[in-house]
Coordinates of N, CA and C in Angstrom, one line a residue:
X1 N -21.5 -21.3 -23.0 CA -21.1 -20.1 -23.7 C -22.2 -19.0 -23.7
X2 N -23.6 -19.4 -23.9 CA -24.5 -18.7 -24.2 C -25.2 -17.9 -22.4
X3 N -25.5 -18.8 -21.7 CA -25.7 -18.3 -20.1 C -24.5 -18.7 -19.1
X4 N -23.3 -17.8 -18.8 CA -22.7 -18.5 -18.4 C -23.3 -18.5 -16.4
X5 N -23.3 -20.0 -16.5 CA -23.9 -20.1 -15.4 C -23.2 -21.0 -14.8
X6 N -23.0 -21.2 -13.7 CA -22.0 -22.3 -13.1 C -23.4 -23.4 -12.2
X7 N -23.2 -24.9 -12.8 CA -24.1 -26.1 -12.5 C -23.0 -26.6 -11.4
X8 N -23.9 -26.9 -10.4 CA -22.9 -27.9 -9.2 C -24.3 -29.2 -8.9
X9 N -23.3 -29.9 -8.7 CA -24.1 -31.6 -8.5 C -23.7 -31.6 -7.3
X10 N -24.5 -32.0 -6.3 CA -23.9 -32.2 -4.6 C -25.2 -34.0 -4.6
X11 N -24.4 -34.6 -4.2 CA -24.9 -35.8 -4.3 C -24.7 -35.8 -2.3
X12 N -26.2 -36.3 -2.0 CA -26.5 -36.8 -0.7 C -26.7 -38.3 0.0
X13 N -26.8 -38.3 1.2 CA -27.0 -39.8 1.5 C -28.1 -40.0 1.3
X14 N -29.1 -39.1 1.6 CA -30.4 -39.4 1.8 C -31.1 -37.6 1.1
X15 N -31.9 -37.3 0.6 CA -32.9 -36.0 0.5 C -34.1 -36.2 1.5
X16 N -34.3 -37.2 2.1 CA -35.7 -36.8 2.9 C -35.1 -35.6 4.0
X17 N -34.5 -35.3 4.6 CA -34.1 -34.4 5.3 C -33.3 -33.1 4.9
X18 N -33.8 -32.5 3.5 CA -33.4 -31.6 2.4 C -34.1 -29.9 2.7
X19 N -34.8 -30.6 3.4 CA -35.2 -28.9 3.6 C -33.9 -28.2 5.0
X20 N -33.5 -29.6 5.9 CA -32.4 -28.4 6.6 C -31.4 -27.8 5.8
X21 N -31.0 -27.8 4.6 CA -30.0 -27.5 4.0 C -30.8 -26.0 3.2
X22 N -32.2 -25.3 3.5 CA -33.0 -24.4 2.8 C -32.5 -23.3 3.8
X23 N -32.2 -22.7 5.2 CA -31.9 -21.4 5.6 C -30.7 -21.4 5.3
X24 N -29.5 -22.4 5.3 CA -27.8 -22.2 4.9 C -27.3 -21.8 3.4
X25 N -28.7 -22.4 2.8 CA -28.5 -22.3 0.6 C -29.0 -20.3 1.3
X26 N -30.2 -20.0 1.7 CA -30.6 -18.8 1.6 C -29.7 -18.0 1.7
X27 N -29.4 -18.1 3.1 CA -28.1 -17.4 3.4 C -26.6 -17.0 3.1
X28 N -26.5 -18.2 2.0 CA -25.8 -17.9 0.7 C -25.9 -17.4 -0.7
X29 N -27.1 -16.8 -0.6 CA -28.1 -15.9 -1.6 C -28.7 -17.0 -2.4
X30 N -29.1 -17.9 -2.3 CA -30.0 -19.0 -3.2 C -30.7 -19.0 -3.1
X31 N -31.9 -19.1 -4.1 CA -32.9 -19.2 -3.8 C -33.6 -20.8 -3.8
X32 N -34.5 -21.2 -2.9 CA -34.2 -22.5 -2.2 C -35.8 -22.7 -3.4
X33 N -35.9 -23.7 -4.5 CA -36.7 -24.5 -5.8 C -37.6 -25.3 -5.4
X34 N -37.1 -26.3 -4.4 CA -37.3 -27.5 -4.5 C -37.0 -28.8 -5.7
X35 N -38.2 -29.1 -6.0 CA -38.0 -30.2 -6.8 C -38.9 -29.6 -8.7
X36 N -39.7 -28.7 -8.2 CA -39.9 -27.7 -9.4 C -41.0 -28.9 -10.3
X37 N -41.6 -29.5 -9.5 CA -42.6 -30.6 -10.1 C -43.7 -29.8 -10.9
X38 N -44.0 -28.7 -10.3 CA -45.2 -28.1 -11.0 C -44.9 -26.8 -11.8
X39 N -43.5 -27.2 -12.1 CA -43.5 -25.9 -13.6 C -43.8 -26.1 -14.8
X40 N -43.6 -25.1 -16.0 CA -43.9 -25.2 -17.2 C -43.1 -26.3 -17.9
X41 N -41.9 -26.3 -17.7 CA -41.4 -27.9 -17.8 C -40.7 -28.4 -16.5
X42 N -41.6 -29.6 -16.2 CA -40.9 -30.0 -14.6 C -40.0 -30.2 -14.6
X43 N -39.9 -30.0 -12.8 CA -38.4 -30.7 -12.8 C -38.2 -32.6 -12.7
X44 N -37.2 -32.8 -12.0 CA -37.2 -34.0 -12.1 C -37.2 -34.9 -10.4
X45 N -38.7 -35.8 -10.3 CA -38.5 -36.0 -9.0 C -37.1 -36.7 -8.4
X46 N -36.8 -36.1 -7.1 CA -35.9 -36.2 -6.4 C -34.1 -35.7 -7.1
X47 N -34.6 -34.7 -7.3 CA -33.3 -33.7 -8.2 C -34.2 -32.3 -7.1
X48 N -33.4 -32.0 -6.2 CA -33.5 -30.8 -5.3 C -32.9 -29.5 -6.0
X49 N -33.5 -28.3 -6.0 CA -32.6 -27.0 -7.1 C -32.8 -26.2 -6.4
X50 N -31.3 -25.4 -6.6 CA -31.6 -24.2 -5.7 C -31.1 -23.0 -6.6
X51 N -31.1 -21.8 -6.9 CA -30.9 -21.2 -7.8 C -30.2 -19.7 -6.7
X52 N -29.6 -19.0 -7.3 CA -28.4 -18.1 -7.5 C -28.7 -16.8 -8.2
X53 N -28.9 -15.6 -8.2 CA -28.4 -14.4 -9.2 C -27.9 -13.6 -8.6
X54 N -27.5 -13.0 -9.6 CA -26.3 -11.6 -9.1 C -27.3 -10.3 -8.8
X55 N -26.6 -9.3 -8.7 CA -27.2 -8.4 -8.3 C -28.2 -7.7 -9.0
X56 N -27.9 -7.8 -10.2 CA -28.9 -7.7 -11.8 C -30.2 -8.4 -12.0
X57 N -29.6 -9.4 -11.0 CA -30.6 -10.4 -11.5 C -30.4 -11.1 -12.8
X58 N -29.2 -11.3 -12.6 CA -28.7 -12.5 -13.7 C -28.6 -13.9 -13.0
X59 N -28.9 -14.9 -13.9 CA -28.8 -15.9 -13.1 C -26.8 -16.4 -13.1
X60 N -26.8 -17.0 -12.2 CA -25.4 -17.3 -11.5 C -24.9 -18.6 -11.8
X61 N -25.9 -19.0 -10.7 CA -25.7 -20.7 -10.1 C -26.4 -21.6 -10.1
X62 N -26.5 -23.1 -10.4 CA -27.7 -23.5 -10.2 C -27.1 -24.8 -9.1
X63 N -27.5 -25.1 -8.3 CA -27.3 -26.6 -7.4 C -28.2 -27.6 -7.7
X64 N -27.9 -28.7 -8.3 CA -28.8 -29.7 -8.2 C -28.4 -30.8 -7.1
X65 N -29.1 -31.4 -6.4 CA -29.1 -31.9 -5.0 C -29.7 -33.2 -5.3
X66 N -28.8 -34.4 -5.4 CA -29.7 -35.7 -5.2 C -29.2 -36.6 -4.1
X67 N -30.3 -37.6 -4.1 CA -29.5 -38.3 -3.0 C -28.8 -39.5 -4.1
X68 N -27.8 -40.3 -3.1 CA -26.7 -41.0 -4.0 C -27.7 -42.1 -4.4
X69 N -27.3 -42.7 -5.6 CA -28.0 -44.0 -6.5 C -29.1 -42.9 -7.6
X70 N -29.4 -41.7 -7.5 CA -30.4 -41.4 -8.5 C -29.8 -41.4 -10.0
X71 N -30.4 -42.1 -10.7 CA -30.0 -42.2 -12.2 C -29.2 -40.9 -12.7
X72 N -30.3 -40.0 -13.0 CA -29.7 -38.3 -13.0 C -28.3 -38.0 -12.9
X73 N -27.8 -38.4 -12.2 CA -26.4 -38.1 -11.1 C -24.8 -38.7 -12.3
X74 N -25.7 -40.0 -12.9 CA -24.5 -40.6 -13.9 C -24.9 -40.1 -15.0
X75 N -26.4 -40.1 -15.7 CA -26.3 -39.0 -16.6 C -25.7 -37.4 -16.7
X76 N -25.7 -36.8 -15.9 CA -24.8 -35.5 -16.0 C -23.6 -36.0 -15.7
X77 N -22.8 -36.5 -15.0 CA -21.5 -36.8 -15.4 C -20.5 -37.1 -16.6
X78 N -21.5 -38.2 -17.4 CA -20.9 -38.8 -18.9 C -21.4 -37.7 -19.3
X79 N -22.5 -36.8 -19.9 CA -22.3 -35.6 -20.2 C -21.9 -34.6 -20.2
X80 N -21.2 -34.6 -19.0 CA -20.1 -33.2 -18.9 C -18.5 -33.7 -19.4
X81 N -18.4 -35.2 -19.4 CA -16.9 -36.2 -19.8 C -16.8 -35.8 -20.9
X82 N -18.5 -36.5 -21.6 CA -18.2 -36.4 -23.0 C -17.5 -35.0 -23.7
X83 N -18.6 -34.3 -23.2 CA -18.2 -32.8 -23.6 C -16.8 -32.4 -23.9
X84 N -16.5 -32.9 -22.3 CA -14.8 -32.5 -22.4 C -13.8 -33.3 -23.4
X85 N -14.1 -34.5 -23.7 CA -13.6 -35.4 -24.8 C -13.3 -35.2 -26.2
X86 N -15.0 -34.5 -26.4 CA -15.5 -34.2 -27.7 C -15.7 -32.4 -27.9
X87 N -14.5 -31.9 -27.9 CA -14.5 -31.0 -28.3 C -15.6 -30.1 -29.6
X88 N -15.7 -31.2 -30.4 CA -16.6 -30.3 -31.5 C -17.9 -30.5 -30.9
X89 N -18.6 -31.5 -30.5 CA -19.6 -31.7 -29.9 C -19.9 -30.4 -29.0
X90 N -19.2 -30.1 -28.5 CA -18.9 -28.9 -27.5 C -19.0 -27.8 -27.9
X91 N -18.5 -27.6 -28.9 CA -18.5 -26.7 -29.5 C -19.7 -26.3 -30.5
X92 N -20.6 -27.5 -30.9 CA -21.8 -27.7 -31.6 C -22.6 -26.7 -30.0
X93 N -22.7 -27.6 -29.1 CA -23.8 -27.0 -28.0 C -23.5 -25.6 -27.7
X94 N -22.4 -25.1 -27.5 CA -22.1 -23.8 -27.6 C -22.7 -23.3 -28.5
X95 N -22.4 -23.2 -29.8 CA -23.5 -22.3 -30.7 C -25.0 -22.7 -30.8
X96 N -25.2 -23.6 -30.3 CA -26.7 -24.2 -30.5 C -26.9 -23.2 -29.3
X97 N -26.6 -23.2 -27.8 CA -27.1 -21.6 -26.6 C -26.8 -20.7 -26.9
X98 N -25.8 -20.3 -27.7 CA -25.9 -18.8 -28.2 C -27.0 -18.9 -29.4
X99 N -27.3 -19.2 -30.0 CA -28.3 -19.2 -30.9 C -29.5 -18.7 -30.0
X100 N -30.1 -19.7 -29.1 CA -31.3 -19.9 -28.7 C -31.3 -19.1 -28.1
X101 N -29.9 -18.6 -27.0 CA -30.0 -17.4 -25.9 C -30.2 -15.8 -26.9
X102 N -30.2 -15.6 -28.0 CA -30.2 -14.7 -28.6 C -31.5 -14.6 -29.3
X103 N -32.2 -15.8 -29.7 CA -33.7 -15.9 -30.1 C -34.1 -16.2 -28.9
X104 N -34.3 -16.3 -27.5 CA -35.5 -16.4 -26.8 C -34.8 -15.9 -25.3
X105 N -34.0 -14.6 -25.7 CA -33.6 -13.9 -24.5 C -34.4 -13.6 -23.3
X106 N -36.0 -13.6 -23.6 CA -36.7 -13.2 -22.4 C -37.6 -14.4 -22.2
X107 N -36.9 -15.5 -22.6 CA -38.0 -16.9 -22.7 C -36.7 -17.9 -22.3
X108 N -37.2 -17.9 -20.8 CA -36.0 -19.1 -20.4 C -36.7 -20.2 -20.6
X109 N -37.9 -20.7 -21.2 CA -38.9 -22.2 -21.4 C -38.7 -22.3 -23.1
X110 N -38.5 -21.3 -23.8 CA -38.4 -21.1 -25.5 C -36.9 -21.9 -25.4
X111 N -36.2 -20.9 -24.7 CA -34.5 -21.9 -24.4 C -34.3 -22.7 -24.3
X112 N -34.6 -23.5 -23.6 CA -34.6 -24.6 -23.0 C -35.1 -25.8 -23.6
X113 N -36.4 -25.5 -24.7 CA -37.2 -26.4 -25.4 C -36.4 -26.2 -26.5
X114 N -35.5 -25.6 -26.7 CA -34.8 -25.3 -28.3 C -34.1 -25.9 -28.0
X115 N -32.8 -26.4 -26.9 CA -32.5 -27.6 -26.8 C -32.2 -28.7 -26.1
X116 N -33.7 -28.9 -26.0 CA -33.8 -29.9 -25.6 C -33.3 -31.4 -26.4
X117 N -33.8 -31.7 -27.8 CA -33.6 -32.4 -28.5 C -31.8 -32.3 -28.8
X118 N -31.5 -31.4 -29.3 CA -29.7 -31.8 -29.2 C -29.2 -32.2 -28.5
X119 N -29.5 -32.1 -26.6 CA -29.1 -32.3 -25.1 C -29.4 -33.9 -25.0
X120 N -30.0 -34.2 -25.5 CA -30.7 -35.8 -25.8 C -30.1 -36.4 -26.9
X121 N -29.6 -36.2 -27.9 CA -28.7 -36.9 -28.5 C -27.6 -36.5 -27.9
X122 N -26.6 -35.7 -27.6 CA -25.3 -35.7 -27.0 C -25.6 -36.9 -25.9
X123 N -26.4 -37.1 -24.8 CA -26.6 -37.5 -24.4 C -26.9 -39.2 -24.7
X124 N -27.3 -39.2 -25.8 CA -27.7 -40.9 -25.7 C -25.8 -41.4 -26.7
X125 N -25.6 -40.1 -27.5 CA -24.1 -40.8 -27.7 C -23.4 -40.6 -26.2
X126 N -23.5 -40.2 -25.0 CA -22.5 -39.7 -24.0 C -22.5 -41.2 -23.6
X127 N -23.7 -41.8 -23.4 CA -23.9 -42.9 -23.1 C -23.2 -43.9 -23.7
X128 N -23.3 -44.1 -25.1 CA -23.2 -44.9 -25.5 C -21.3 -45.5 -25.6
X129 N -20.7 -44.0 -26.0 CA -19.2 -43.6 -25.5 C -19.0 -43.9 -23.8
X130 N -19.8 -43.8 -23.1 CA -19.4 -44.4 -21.8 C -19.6 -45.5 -21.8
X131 N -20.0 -46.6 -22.1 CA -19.9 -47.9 -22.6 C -18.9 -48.7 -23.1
X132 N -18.4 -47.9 -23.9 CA -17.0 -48.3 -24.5 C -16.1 -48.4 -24.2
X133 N -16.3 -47.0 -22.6 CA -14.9 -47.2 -22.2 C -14.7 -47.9 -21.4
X134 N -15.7 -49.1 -20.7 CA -15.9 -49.5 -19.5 C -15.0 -50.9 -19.6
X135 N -14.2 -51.2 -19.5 CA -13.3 -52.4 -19.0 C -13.8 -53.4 -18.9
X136 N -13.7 -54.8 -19.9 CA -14.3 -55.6 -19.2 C -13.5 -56.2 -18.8
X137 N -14.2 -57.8 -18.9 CA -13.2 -58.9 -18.0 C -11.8 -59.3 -19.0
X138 N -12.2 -59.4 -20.5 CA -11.0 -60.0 -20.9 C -10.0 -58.8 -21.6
X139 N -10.3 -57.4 -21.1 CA -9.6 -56.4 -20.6 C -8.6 -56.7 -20.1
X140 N -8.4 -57.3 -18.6 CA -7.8 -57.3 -17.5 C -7.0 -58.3 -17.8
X141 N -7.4 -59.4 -19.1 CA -5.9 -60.3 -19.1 C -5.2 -60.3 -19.6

């Protein structure tokens, strides 16, 4: 609600061969990240980003790029499930980025550290709710 920005997960075979995919993201106006190991809050190794803005220079888009089996890949998924599940939850994080987008409008690291801590509990419940739903054996009899 607060940046509306559109996140895409592109899951790969492999990333060691990630930079040919750097003049095709360009030339789709992205700007090509990498892995963003040496920012003010890193990124995460082998999570490839590429970023997007409009003509304002708003941000757009963000691509995150793993190759398949990285942990990462099932954490944002049950987080984006739960979300969709748990409407108030959802609706909690919504006002929790307009909050923060309106206190640290020119501080995308103020942002982001504001919530951090809620993104981590949604998260360790997204988990734990994807657990529950998982089928077991005496499910199936």
């Amino acid at each position: 609600m607060a940046k509306p920005i559109i996140d895409i997960l592109i899951v790969l075979r492999e990333t060691e061969t990630i930079d040919r995919f750097s003049t095709p993201m360009e030339a789709l106006g992205y700007k090509v990240r990498g892995e963003c190991l040496d920012a003010e809050i890193p990124g995460t190794p082998g999570r490839f980003y590429f970023s997007k803005d409009d003509c304002e220079k708003r941000r757009t888009h963000h691509v995150h790029a793993y190759a398949a089996g990285h942990p990462e890949i099932a954490d944002k998924l049950v987080f984006r499930d739960y979300l969709r599940v748990h409407p108030q939850r959802a609706s909690q994080y919504g006002m929790i980025k307009q909050q923060l987008a309106i206190e640290h409008r020119h501080d995308n690291i103020g942002y982001m550290r504001g919530k951090d801590a809620f993104v981590k509990s949604i998260l360790a419940d997204a988990r734990q709710w994807a657990l529950s739903c998982v089928p077991t054996a005496s499910d199936a009899e």
